[in-house]
Coordinates of C-alpha atoms in Angstrom, one line a residue:
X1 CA -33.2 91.9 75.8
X2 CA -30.4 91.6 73.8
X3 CA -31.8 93.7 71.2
X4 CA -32.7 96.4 73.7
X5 CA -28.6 95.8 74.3
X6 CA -27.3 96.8 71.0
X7 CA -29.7 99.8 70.8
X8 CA -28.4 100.8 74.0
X9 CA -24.8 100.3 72.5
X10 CA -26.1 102.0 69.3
X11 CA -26.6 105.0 71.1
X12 CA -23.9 105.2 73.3
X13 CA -21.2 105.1 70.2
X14 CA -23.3 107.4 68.7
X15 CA -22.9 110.2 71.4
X16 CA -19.2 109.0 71.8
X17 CA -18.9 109.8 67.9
X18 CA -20.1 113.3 68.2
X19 CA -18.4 114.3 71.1
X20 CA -15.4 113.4 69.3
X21 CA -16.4 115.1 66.8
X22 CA -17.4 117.8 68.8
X23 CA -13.8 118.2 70.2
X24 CA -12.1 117.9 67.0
X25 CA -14.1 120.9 65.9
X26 CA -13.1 122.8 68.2
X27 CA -10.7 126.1 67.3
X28 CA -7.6 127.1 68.6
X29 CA -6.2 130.6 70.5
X30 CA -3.2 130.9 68.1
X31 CA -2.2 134.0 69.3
X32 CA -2.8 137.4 71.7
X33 CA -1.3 140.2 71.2
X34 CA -1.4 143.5 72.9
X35 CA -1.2 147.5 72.2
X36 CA -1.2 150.4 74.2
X37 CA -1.8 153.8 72.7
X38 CA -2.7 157.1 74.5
X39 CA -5.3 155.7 77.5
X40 CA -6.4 153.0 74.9
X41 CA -5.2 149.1 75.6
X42 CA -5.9 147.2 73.0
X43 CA -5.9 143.0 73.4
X44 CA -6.2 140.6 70.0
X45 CA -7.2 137.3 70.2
X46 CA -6.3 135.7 67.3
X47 CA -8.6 132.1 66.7
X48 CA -7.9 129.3 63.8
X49 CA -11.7 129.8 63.5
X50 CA -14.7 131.8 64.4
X51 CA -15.8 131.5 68.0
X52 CA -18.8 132.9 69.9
X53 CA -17.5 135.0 73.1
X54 CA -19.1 136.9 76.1
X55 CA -17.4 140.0 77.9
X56 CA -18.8 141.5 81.1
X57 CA -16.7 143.7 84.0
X58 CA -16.8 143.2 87.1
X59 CA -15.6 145.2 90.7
X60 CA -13.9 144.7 93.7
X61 CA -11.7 144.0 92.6
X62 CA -11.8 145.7 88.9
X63 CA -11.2 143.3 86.1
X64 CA -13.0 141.9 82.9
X65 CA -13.7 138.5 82.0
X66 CA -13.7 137.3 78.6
X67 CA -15.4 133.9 77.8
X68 CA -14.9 132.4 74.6
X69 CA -16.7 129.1 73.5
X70 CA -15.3 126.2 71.8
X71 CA -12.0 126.9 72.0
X72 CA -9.0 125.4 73.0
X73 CA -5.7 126.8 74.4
X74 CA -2.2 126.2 73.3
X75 CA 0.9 125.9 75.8
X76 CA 3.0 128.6 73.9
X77 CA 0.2 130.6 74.3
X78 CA -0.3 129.7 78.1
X79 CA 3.3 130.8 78.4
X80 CA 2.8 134.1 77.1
X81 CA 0.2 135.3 79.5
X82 CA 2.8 136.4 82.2
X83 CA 4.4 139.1 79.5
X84 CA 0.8 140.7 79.1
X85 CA 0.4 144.1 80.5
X86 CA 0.1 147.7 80.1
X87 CA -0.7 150.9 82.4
X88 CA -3.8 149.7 83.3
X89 CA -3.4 145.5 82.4
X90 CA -1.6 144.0 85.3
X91 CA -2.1 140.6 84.4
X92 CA -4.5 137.8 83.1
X93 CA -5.3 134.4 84.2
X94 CA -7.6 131.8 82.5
X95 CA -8.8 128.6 83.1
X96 CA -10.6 125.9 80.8
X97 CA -14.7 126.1 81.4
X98 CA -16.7 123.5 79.7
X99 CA -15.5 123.4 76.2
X100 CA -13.8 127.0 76.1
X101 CA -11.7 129.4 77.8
X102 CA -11.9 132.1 80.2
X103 CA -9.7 134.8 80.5
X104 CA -9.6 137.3 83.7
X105 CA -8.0 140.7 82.7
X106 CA -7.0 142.2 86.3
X107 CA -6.8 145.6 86.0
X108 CA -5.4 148.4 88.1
X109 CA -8.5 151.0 87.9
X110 CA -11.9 151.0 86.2
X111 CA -11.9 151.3 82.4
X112 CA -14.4 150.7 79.7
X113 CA -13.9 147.7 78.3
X114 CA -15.3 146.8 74.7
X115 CA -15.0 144.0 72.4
X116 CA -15.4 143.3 68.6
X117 CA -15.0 140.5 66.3
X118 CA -12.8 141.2 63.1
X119 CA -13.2 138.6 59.9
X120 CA -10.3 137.0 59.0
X121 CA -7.9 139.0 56.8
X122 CA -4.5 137.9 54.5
X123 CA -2.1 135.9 57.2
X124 CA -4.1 136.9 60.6
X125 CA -7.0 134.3 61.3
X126 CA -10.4 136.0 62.8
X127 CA -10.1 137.9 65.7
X128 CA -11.6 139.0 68.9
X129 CA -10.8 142.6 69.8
X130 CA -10.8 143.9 73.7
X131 CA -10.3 147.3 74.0
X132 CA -9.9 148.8 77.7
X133 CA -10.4 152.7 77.8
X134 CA -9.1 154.5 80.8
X135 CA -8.2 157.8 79.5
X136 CA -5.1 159.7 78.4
X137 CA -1.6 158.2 79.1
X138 CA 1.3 159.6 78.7
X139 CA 3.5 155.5 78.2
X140 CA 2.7 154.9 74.6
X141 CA 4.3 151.1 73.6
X142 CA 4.3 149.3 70.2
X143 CA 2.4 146.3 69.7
X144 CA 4.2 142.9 70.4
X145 CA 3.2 139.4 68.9
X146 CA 3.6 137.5 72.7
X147 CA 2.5 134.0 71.2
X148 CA 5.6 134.1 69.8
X149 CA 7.7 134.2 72.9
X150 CA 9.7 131.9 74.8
X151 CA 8.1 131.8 77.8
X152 CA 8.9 135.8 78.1
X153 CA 12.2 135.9 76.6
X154 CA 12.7 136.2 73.1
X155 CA 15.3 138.1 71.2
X156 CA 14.9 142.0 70.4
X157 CA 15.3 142.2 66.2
X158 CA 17.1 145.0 64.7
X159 CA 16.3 144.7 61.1
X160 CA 19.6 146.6 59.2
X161 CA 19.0 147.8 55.5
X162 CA 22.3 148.9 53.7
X163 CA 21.0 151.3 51.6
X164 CA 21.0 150.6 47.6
X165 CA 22.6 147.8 45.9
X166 CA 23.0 145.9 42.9
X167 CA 22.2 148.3 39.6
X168 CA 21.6 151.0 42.3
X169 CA 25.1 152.0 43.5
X170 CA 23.7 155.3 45.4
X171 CA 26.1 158.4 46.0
X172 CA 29.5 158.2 44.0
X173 CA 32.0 159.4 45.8
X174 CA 36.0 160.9 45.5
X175 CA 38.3 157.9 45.5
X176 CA 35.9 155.8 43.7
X177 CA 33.9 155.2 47.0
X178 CA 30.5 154.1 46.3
X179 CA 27.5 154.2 49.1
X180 CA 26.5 151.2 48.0
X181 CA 30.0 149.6 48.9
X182 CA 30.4 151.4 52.5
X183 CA 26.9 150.8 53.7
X184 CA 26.7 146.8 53.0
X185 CA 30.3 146.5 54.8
X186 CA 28.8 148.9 57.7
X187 CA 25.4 147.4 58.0
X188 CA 27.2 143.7 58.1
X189 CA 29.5 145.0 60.7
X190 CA 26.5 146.5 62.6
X191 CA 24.7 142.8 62.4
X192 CA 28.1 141.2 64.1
X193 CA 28.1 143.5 66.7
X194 CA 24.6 143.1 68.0
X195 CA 24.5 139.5 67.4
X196 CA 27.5 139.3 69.7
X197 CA 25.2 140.9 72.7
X198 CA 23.0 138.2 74.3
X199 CA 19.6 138.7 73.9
X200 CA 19.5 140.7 70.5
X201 CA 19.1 139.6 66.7
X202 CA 20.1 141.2 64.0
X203 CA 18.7 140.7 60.4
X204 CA 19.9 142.0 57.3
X205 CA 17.6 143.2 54.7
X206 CA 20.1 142.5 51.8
X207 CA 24.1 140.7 52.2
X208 CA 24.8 141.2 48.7
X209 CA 25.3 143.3 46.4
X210 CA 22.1 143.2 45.3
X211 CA 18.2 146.0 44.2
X212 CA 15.8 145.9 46.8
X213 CA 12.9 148.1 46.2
X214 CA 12.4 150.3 48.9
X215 CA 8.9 149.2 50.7
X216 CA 10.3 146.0 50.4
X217 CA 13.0 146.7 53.1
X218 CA 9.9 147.7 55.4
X219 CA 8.5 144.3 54.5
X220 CA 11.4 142.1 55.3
X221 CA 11.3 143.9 58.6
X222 CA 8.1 143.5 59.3
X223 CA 8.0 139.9 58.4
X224 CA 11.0 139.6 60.8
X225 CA 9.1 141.1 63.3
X226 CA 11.6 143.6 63.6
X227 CA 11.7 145.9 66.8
X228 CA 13.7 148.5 65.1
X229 CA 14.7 149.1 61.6
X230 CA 18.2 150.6 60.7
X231 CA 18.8 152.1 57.2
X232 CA 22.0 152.6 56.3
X233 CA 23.4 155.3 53.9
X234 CA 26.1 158.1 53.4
X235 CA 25.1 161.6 51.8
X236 CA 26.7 163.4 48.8
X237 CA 26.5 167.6 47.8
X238 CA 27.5 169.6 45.0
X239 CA 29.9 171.9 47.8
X240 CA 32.5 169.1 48.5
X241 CA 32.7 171.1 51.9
X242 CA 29.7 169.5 53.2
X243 CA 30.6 166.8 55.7
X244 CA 29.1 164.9 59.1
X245 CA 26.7 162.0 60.1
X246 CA 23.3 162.6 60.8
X247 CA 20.6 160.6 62.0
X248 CA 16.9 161.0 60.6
X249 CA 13.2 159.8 61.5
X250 CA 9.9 160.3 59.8
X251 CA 8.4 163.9 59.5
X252 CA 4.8 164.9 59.9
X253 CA 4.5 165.7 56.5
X254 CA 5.9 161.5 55.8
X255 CA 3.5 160.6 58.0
X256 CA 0.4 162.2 57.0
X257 CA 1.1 161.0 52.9
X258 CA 1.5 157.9 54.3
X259 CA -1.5 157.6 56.0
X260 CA -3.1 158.6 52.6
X261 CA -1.4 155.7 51.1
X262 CA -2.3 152.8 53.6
X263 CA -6.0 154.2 54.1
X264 CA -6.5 154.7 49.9
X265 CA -4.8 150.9 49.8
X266 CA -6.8 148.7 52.9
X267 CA -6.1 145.6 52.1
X268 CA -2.4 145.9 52.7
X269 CA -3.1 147.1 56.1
X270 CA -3.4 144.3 57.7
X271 CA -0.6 144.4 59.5
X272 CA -1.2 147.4 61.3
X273 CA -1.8 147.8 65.6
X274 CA -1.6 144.2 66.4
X275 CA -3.3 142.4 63.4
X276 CA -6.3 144.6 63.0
X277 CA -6.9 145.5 59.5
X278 CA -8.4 148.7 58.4
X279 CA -10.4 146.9 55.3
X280 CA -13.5 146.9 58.0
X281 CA -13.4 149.8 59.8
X282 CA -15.2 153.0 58.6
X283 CA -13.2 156.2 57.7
X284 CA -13.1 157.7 61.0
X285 CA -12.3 154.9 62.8
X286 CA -9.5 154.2 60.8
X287 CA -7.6 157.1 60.5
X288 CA -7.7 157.0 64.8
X289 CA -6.4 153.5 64.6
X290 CA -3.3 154.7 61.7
X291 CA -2.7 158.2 63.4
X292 CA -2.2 156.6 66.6
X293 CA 0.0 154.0 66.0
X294 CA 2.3 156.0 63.5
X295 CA 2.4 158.5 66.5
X296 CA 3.8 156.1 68.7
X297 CA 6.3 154.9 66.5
X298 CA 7.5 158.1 65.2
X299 CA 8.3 159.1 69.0
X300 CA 10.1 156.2 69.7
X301 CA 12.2 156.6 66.2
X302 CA 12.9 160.1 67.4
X303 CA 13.7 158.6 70.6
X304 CA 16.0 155.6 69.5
X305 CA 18.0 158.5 67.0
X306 CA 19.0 160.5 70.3
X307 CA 20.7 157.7 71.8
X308 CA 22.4 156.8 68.3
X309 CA 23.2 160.6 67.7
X310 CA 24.9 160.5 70.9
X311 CA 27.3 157.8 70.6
X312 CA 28.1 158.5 66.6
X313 CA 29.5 162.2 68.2
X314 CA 32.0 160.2 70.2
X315 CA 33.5 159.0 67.0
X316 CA 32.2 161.2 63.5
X317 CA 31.6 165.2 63.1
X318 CA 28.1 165.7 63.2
X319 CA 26.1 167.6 60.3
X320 CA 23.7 168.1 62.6
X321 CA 23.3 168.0 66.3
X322 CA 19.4 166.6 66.6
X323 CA 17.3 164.2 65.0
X324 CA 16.2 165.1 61.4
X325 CA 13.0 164.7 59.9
X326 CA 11.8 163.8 56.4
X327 CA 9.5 161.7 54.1
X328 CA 11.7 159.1 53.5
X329 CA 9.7 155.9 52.0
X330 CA 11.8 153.4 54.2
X331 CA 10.9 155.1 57.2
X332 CA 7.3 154.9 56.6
X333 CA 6.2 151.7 58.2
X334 CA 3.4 152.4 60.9
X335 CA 4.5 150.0 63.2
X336 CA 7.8 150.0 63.2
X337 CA 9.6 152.2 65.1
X338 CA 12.8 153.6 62.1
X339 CA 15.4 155.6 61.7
X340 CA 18.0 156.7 58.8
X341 CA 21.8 157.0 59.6
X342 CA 24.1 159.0 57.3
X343 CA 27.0 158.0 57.9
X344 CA 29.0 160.9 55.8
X345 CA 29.6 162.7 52.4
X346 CA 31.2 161.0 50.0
X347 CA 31.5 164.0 48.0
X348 CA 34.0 165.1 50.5
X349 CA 37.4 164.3 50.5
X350 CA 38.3 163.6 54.3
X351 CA 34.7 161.7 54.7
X352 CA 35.6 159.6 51.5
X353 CA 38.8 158.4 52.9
X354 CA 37.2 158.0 56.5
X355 CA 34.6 156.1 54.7
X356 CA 37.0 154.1 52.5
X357 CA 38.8 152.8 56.2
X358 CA 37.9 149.1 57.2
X359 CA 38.8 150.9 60.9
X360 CA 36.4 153.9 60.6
X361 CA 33.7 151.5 59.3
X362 CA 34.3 149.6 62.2
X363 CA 33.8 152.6 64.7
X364 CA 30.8 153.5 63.1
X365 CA 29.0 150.5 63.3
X366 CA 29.9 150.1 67.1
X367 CA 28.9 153.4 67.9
X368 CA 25.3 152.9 66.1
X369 CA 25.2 149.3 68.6
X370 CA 26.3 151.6 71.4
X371 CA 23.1 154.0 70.5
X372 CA 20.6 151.1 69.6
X373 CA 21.7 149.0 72.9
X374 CA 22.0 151.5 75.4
X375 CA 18.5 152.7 73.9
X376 CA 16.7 149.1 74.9
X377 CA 18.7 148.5 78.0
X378 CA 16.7 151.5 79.2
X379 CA 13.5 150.8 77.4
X380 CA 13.4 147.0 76.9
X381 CA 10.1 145.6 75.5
X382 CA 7.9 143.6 77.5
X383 CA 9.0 139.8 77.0
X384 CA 12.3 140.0 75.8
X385 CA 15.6 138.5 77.6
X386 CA 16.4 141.4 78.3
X387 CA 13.2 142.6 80.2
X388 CA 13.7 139.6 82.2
X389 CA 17.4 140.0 82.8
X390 CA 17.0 143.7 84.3
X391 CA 14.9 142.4 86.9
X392 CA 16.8 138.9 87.7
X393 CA 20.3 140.1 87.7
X394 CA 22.5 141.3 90.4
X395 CA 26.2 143.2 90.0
X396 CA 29.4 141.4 89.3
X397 CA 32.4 142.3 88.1
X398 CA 34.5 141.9 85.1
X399 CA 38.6 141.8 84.4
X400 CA 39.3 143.7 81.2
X401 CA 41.4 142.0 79.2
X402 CA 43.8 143.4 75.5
X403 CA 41.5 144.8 73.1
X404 CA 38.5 145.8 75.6
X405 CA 37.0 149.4 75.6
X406 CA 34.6 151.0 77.8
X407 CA 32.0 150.5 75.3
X408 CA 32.8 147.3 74.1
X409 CA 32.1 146.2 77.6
X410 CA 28.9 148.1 78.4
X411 CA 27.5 146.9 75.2
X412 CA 28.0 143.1 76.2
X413 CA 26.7 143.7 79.3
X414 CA 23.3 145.6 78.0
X415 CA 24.3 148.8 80.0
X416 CA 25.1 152.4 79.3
X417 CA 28.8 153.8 79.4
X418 CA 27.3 156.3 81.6
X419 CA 26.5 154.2 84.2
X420 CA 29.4 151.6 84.2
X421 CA 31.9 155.2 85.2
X422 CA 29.3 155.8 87.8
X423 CA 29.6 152.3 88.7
X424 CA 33.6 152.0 88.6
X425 CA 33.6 156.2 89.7
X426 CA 35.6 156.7 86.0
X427 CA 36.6 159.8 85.3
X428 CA 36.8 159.1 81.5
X429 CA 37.0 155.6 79.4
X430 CA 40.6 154.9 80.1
X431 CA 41.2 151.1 81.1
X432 CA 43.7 149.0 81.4
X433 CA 44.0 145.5 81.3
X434 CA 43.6 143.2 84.5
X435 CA 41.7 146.3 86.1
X436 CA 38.5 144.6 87.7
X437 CA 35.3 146.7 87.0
X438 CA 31.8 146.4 88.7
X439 CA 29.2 145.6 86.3
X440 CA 25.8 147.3 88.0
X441 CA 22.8 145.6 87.4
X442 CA 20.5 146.5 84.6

């Protein structure tokens, strides 16, 4: 009896033992991101390891269910779920099932749903791939990492590269003004500005005076997870007469030699729509996946340099009144929506001086934060502070005090000048101090 005892015991540490070990070799969800592009939803599910996973629709309502074995779920993860969504995503749920996850993708119509499992490539672990197709759309968003959120309200980046630097010193200019001197004090000017606006982070792709080659500018971005990147520079001409700001974004022509270069060089392309490499995707398939996603973020580039044309006119001659195109190398990162400000010509004698000013600089870079803010305030992304703001916050007012502009205040308050005279029925940007004005809500 006593030996039938400790065989009993035997095998009853034995099953404890490998259900321990059982859990312990269980993977993790590290991350979900999501991408929308042209009646295509895209969902990654980023695992520590591989995981088996079953996807099946189902009606009435519509929605897909994802289950994914031996796998466990993180609470920053959990936290993120609320943020997921897209025209046709309205939310998911999950709940733990035996020793895995299932995930219920509500949807708002019927789609075809897919899914695909991508190895593990350079920083991204292996993947599952959901994709929900429902057609053409005309909302086209970027891809957002939503793991990484605070439970839906992280900071929007605005990645600032000062053109130039160290044995690089750009345009040389009349009064000894060099580009690389004008656009480090602008682009550190532009940083304090929108770190002073709740809810947004700047980060500078150089401080110094010091060479950064130009893809790496795209890469510190990128690595910051940058929502927008800002390059700063100021022009130069052989006819001093030439003079104004400009603002550029990628060209079709950039665009399409880039696609060369990231499709010719796979490996690096990791990074691209949400984590999916292009290193295992055939030819076809691939250029869809880059064409797509450098489409999206071309129009928003274009999009973003309206709003910053617009407020530079308040305060610099233009040299042109749209957005320019061109090939620019540090515009060419396919996921991050980029634009190019000129700030002036150096080789012209009233822009030099301007440029030379500690108060024009200033101007400048507020104007660029008015364009990049009132941008965002009208097209935050999904997740951020400031999302979550828009749709929490009521009026109130404010009592200008010395040194307050019109801008200055709508900025703070993540609104558009336009709509704080609407608000306050201004007939132009005069204030005084003491006046009280109503902030509208977001």
């Amino acid at each position: 009896m006593h030996n039938k005892f400790r065989n009993l015991l035997f095998v009853v540490s034995c099953l404890v033992l490998l259900f321990v070990s059982m859990r312990a070799s269980a993977g993790e969800i590290r991350d979900i991101r999501v991408a929308q592009q042209e009646g295509v939803t895209r969902i990654v599910f980023e695992l520590s390891k591989p995981a088996e996973h079953r996807l099946f629709p189902l009606s009435n309502p519509d929605r897909v269910v994802l289950d994914i074995s031996n796998i466990a779920l993180s609470q920053d993860v959990v936290n993120s779920l609320s943020a997921l969504s897209s025209d046709v995503l309205m939310r998911v749920r999950y709940a733990r099932r035996h020793d895995g996850v299932r995930f219920v993708l509500d949807l708002s119509k019927k789609v075809r749903a897919k899914s695909s499992v991508l190895a593990a490539s350079g920083q991204y672990g292996p993947r599952i791939l959901v994709e929900l197709e429902s057609g053409p759309s005309k909302t086209i968003s970027s891809v957002k990492n939503l793991a990484k959120l605070s439970d839906g309200k992280r900071d929007i980046v605005i990645a600032i590269d000062p053109g130039h630097g160290g044995k690089d010193p750009g345009a040389l200019g009349k009064y000894r003004v060099r580009e690389k001197d004008v656009v480090l004090s602008i682009g550190k000017e532009l940083a304090r500005q929108i770190n002073r606006v709740e809810g947004y982070k700047a980060v500078l792709t150089r401080s110094t005076d010091e060479f950064i080659k130009l893809r790496d500018r795209s890469r510190i971005a990128r690595e910051a997870n940058a929502d927008l990147l800002i390059s700063i520079h100021a022009d130069s001409f052989t006819n001093a007469s030439a003079r104004g700001a400009s603002v550029w974004a990628l060209s079709l022509s950039g665009k399409s030699s880039e696609m060369g270069r990231w499709l010719a060089q796979q490996e690096n392309a990791a990074d691209l729509v949400g984590g999916i490499s292009l290193d295992d995707k055939d030819q076809v398939l691939a250029e869809v996946l880059l064409d797509m996603s450098m489409n999206s973020t071309i129009q928003m580039s274009l999009n973003v340099g309206e709003s910053v044309l617009n407020d530079l006119d308040n305060v610099a001659k233009l040299h042109k009144s749209s957005v320019q195109q061109a090939g620019f190398v540090v515009l060419k990162s396919p996921d991050i929506p980029s634009i190019l400000v000129e700030t002036g010509f150096v080789s012209n004698s009233t822009e030099a001086k301007n440029l030379a000013s500690k108060t024009y600089r200033y101007q400048l870079a507020s104007a660029i934060a008015s364009g990049v803010i009132s941008y965002f305030t009208q097209n935050a992304p999904k997740g951020t502070l400031v999302a979550w703001q828009q749709t929490h916050r009521s009026g109130e007012t404010y009592t200008v005090t010395k040194g307050d502009t019109l801008s200055d205040i709508a900025r703070r308050n993540r609104i558009s000048v336009k709509s704080l005279r609407e608000a306050n029925t201004l007939k132009n940007d005069v204030i005084w101090v003491g006046q009280k004005l109503l902030i509208p809500a977001s």
